[in-house]
Amino acid sequence: MAHVTFAPPFTAPTEVVHQLRQHGYAVLAPSDVARWVGCDLAALMALNADWAGLPPDDFLKDGGRYRRRRHACFVVQSGHMQQVPHRAHWQPVEYNALHGGMERWFAPMEAATVAQPVWRQLLTALAGVSDAVFAGPRAPVPWFVEAHQFRIDTTDGIGRPTPEGAHRDGVDLVAVFLVGREGVKGGETRVFEAAGPAGQRFTLTEPWSLLLLDDARMIHETTPIQPMAAAGHRDTLVITCRRGSFQGADAVEPPALAA
């Protein structure tokens, strides 16, 4: 049986804010992601090797061995990026019925990754669009940013990018970068209005293509992947921006960044 995929509905970089405001999501092609971030695509591609060494995710409640990840947290405002001390990732059960309500201490991102100039450019671009879409006249505001490097593989015969199913994350902006995929089929992205009938389905296939979501308005999921070759995997970078504080039962707002 033929494997059917749907092409992503790409948006021009100049239309990202309008698209997010009007429709709750935007999808960018790799060359446009680089233009929007203000870097060369080669600078983004140079990060890809980091995904080969991700450690296992030891918190999967379904007993799977298919997910590897690293995690880091930052505060970003007005072009300034500050990494905060390593902290647990936490979500309420209302947003993650499978893994919510528990502190998950993932391995931290490598210092060499965070030190790359393109990393600051990337987070600054996401904070900037968050200001434009969510902060209004109060912009610029501090954005509490969580970054997750994921590798989903087919060790178990099937890999689940979103084992919790269709969900929201409890933040303002969700950014899902496809870093790469090899030897797999599936992995279809699905986005739906949280309070309406509209939805889209498409498959991200090009390295450093990007999905942006207004998390309050959109529910999202990615379908499982299956192997087409040995060592098949799908790599993503998921970054969330949230106003006020990080999520967590004991979340405290860090001091404001220096101007």
CSV table of C-alpha atoms in Angstrom, one decimal:
chain,number,residue,atom,x,y,z
A,1,MET,CA,0.0,0.0,0.0
A,2,ALA,CA,1.3,3.4,-0.9
A,3,HIS,CA,2.3,5.7,1.9
A,4,VAL,CA,0.3,9.0,1.4
A,5,THR,CA,1.6,12.3,2.8
A,6,PHE,CA,0.2,15.8,2.6
A,7,ALA,CA,2.5,18.8,1.8
A,8,PRO,CA,2.9,21.4,4.6
A,9,PRO,CA,1.0,24.7,4.1
A,10,PHE,CA,4.1,26.9,4.2
A,11,THR,CA,3.9,30.6,5.2
A,12,ALA,CA,6.2,33.4,4.1
A,13,PRO,CA,8.4,34.8,6.9
A,14,THR,CA,6.7,38.2,6.6
A,15,GLU,CA,3.3,36.6,7.2
A,16,VAL,CA,4.1,34.6,10.4
A,17,VAL,CA,2.6,37.0,12.8
A,18,HIS,CA,-0.6,37.5,10.7
A,19,GLN,CA,-0.9,33.7,10.2
A,20,LEU,CA,-0.6,33.0,13.9
A,21,ARG,CA,-3.1,35.7,14.8
A,22,GLN,CA,-5.6,34.6,12.2
A,23,HIS,CA,-5.3,30.9,12.2
A,24,GLY,CA,-3.4,29.9,15.3
A,25,TYR,CA,-0.5,28.2,13.5
A,26,ALA,CA,2.2,28.8,10.9
A,27,VAL,CA,4.5,26.5,9.0
A,28,LEU,CA,7.8,27.7,7.5
A,29,ALA,CA,10.1,26.0,5.0
A,30,PRO,CA,13.8,25.6,6.0
A,31,SER,CA,15.2,28.4,4.0
A,32,ASP,CA,12.5,30.7,5.3
A,33,VAL,CA,13.2,29.6,8.9
A,34,ALA,CA,16.9,30.6,8.4
A,35,ARG,CA,15.8,34.0,7.0
A,36,TRP,CA,13.3,34.5,9.8
A,37,VAL,CA,15.9,33.6,12.5
A,38,GLY,CA,18.5,35.8,10.8
A,39,CYS,CA,21.1,33.1,10.1
A,40,ASP,CA,22.4,30.8,7.4
A,41,LEU,CA,20.6,27.5,7.1
A,42,ALA,CA,24.1,25.9,7.4
A,43,ALA,CA,24.4,27.3,11.0
A,44,LEU,CA,21.2,25.5,11.9
A,45,MET,CA,22.2,22.3,10.2
A,46,ALA,CA,25.5,22.4,12.1
A,47,LEU,CA,23.5,21.6,15.3
A,48,ASN,CA,22.2,18.3,13.9
A,49,ALA,CA,25.0,16.2,15.1
A,50,ASP,CA,24.0,16.9,18.7
A,51,TRP,CA,21.0,14.6,18.3
A,52,ALA,CA,23.1,11.5,17.8
A,53,GLY,CA,24.2,11.5,21.4
A,54,LEU,CA,20.9,12.1,23.2
A,55,PRO,CA,20.4,9.9,26.3
A,56,PRO,CA,17.3,7.8,26.9
A,57,ASP,CA,14.1,9.3,28.3
A,58,ASP,CA,13.6,7.3,31.5
A,59,PHE,CA,10.2,8.6,32.3
A,60,LEU,CA,8.0,6.9,29.6
A,61,LYS,CA,5.0,5.5,31.3
A,62,ASP,CA,4.1,3.2,28.4
A,63,GLY,CA,7.4,1.2,29.0
A,64,GLY,CA,8.8,2.2,25.6
A,65,ARG,CA,12.4,2.6,24.7
A,66,TYR,CA,11.9,4.7,21.6
A,67,ARG,CA,12.5,8.3,23.0
A,68,ARG,CA,15.8,10.1,23.7
A,69,ARG,CA,16.0,13.7,24.9
A,70,ARG,CA,17.7,16.6,26.5
A,71,HIS,CA,16.2,19.7,28.1
A,72,ALA,CA,17.2,23.2,29.1
A,73,CYS,CA,15.4,26.4,30.3
A,74,PHE,CA,16.0,30.1,29.6
A,75,VAL,CA,14.6,33.5,30.1
A,76,VAL,CA,14.6,35.7,26.9
A,77,GLN,CA,13.7,39.4,26.7
A,78,SER,CA,14.7,42.2,24.2
A,79,GLY,CA,17.3,40.1,22.6
A,80,HIS,CA,18.9,39.0,25.8
A,81,MET,CA,19.1,35.3,26.6
A,82,GLN,CA,19.8,33.9,30.1
A,83,GLN,CA,20.0,30.2,30.8
A,84,VAL,CA,18.6,29.4,34.2
A,85,PRO,CA,19.8,26.6,36.6
A,86,HIS,CA,18.7,23.1,35.4
A,87,ARG,CA,15.2,22.3,36.5
A,88,ALA,CA,12.6,19.6,36.2
A,89,HIS,CA,10.1,19.6,33.3
A,90,TRP,CA,6.6,19.6,34.8
A,91,GLN,CA,3.1,19.7,33.3
A,92,PRO,CA,-0.3,19.5,34.9
A,93,VAL,CA,-2.4,16.4,34.2
A,94,GLU,CA,-4.9,18.7,32.4
A,95,TYR,CA,-2.3,19.2,29.6
A,96,ASN,CA,-0.6,15.8,29.7
A,97,ALA,CA,-2.7,13.0,31.0
A,98,LEU,CA,0.1,10.5,30.6
A,99,HIS,CA,3.1,12.2,32.2
A,100,GLY,CA,1.5,15.2,33.9
A,101,GLY,CA,1.8,15.9,37.6
A,102,MET,CA,5.4,14.5,37.9
A,103,GLU,CA,8.8,16.1,38.0
A,104,ARG,CA,10.9,14.8,35.1
A,105,TRP,CA,14.6,15.5,35.4
A,106,PHE,CA,15.9,15.1,31.9
A,107,ALA,CA,19.6,15.3,31.0
A,108,PRO,CA,20.6,18.9,30.4
A,109,MET,CA,21.4,20.2,26.9
A,110,GLU,CA,25.1,20.3,26.1
A,111,ALA,CA,26.9,23.6,26.9
A,112,ALA,CA,28.5,23.6,23.4
A,113,THR,CA,25.0,23.6,21.8
A,114,VAL,CA,23.7,26.5,23.9
A,115,ALA,CA,26.9,28.4,23.3
A,116,GLN,CA,26.4,28.5,19.5
A,117,PRO,CA,25.5,32.0,18.3
A,118,VAL,CA,22.6,30.6,16.3
A,119,TRP,CA,21.0,29.3,19.5
A,120,ARG,CA,20.6,32.8,20.8
A,121,GLN,CA,19.3,34.0,17.4
A,122,LEU,CA,16.8,31.2,17.4
A,123,LEU,CA,15.4,31.9,20.9
A,124,THR,CA,15.4,35.7,20.2
A,125,ALA,CA,13.3,35.1,17.1
A,126,LEU,CA,10.8,33.0,19.0
A,127,ALA,CA,10.6,35.6,21.8
A,128,GLY,CA,10.1,38.3,19.2
A,129,VAL,CA,7.1,36.6,17.6
A,130,SER,CA,5.7,35.8,21.1
A,131,ASP,CA,5.9,39.5,21.9
A,132,ALA,CA,4.1,40.4,18.6
A,133,VAL,CA,1.3,37.8,19.0
A,134,PHE,CA,0.7,37.6,22.7
A,135,ALA,CA,2.2,40.5,24.7
A,136,GLY,CA,0.6,43.4,22.9
A,137,PRO,CA,1.5,46.9,24.2
A,138,ARG,CA,3.3,45.4,27.1
A,139,ALA,CA,6.0,44.0,24.8
A,140,PRO,CA,8.8,43.2,25.2
A,141,VAL,CA,8.2,40.9,28.2
A,142,PRO,CA,10.3,38.1,29.7
A,143,TRP,CA,9.6,34.8,28.0
A,144,PHE,CA,10.2,31.6,30.0
A,145,VAL,CA,11.5,29.2,27.4
A,146,GLU,CA,11.9,25.5,27.6
A,147,ALA,CA,13.9,23.6,25.0
A,148,HIS,CA,13.6,19.9,24.3
A,149,GLN,CA,15.8,17.9,21.9
A,150,PHE,CA,14.0,14.7,20.9
A,151,ARG,CA,15.0,11.6,19.0
A,152,ILE,CA,12.2,9.1,18.4
A,153,ASP,CA,13.4,5.8,17.0
A,154,THR,CA,12.0,2.5,15.9
A,155,THR,CA,13.8,0.3,18.5
A,156,ASP,CA,10.4,-1.1,19.6
A,157,GLY,CA,9.2,-1.4,16.0
A,158,ILE,CA,7.2,1.8,16.4
A,159,GLY,CA,8.1,5.2,17.8
A,160,ARG,CA,5.6,7.6,19.3
A,161,PRO,CA,6.4,11.3,19.0
A,162,THR,CA,3.4,12.2,21.2
A,163,PRO,CA,2.6,9.2,23.4
A,164,GLU,CA,0.2,11.5,25.3
A,165,GLY,CA,-2.0,11.9,22.2
A,166,ALA,CA,-3.5,15.1,20.9
A,167,HIS,CA,-2.7,17.8,23.5
A,168,ARG,CA,-1.9,21.4,24.4
A,169,ASP,CA,1.2,22.2,26.4
A,170,GLY,CA,0.0,25.0,28.8
A,171,VAL,CA,2.2,27.7,27.3
A,172,ASP,CA,1.8,30.6,24.9
A,173,LEU,CA,3.9,29.6,21.9
A,174,VAL,CA,4.9,26.1,20.8
A,175,ALA,CA,7.7,25.7,18.1
A,176,VAL,CA,8.4,22.3,16.6
A,177,PHE,CA,11.4,22.2,14.4
A,178,LEU,CA,12.0,19.0,12.3
A,179,VAL,CA,15.7,18.5,12.7
A,180,GLY,CA,15.8,15.4,10.5
A,181,ARG,CA,14.2,12.0,9.7
A,182,GLU,CA,15.8,8.9,8.3
A,183,GLY,CA,14.5,5.4,7.4
A,184,VAL,CA,10.9,5.9,8.7
A,185,LYS,CA,7.4,6.4,7.5
A,186,GLY,CA,4.6,8.1,9.4
A,187,GLY,CA,5.2,11.1,11.6
A,188,GLU,CA,2.3,13.1,10.3
A,189,THR,CA,1.6,16.4,12.0
A,190,ARG,CA,-2.0,17.1,13.0
A,191,VAL,CA,-3.2,20.5,14.3
A,192,PHE,CA,-6.8,21.2,15.3
A,193,GLU,CA,-8.7,24.2,16.7
A,194,ALA,CA,-9.3,23.7,20.4
A,195,ALA,CA,-12.7,25.3,20.1
A,196,GLY,CA,-13.8,24.6,16.6
A,197,PRO,CA,-13.9,22.1,13.7
A,198,ALA,CA,-11.0,23.3,11.6
A,199,GLY,CA,-7.8,21.3,11.3
A,200,GLN,CA,-4.8,20.5,9.2
A,201,ARG,CA,-2.7,17.4,8.6
A,202,PHE,CA,0.7,17.4,6.8
A,203,THR,CA,4.1,15.7,7.1
A,204,LEU,CA,7.3,17.7,7.8
A,205,THR,CA,10.1,16.1,5.8
A,206,GLU,CA,12.7,18.8,5.2
A,207,PRO,CA,15.4,19.4,7.9
A,208,TRP,CA,14.7,22.6,9.9
A,209,SER,CA,11.2,23.1,8.7
A,210,LEU,CA,9.1,24.6,11.5
A,211,LEU,CA,5.6,24.5,13.0
A,212,LEU,CA,4.5,27.4,15.2
A,213,LEU,CA,1.4,27.1,17.4
A,214,ASP,CA,-0.8,29.4,19.5
A,215,ASP,CA,-1.1,26.8,22.3
A,216,ALA,CA,-4.3,28.3,23.8
A,217,ARG,CA,-6.1,27.9,20.5
A,218,MET,CA,-4.6,24.7,18.9
A,219,ILE,CA,-4.4,21.1,19.8
A,220,HIS,CA,-1.5,19.1,18.2
A,221,GLU,CA,-0.1,15.6,17.8
A,222,THR,CA,2.3,13.7,15.6
A,223,THR,CA,1.4,10.2,14.5
A,224,PRO,CA,3.7,7.2,15.2
A,225,ILE,CA,6.7,6.4,13.0
A,226,GLN,CA,7.4,2.9,11.6
A,227,PRO,CA,10.8,1.6,10.2
A,228,MET,CA,11.6,1.6,6.5
A,229,ALA,CA,15.3,0.9,7.2
A,230,ALA,CA,17.6,0.0,10.1
A,231,ALA,CA,18.1,2.6,12.8
A,232,GLY,CA,15.1,4.7,11.6
A,233,HIS,CA,14.5,7.8,13.6
A,234,ARG,CA,12.9,11.2,13.6
A,235,ASP,CA,14.7,14.2,15.3
A,236,THR,CA,12.9,17.3,16.5
A,237,LEU,CA,13.6,20.4,18.6
A,238,VAL,CA,10.5,21.6,20.6
A,239,ILE,CA,10.7,25.0,22.2
A,240,THR,CA,7.9,26.6,24.2
A,241,CYS,CA,7.5,30.2,25.3
A,242,ARG,CA,5.4,31.1,28.4
A,243,ARG,CA,4.6,34.4,30.2
A,244,GLY,CA,4.8,34.8,33.9
A,245,SER,CA,6.9,31.8,35.0
A,246,PHE,CA,7.9,28.3,34.0
A,247,GLN,CA,5.3,25.6,34.6
A,248,GLY,CA,5.8,23.8,37.9
A,249,ALA,CA,4.2,23.3,41.2
A,250,ASP,CA,6.9,25.5,42.7
A,251,ALA,CA,7.5,27.8,39.8
A,252,VAL,CA,9.1,31.1,40.8
A,253,GLU,CA,9.8,34.0,38.4
A,254,PRO,CA,13.5,34.7,38.1
A,255,PRO,CA,14.8,38.2,38.3
A,256,ALA,CA,14.3,40.4,35.3
A,257,LEU,CA,17.1,40.5,32.7
A,258,ALA,CA,19.4,43.4,32.5
A,259,ALA,CA,18.6,45.9,29.8
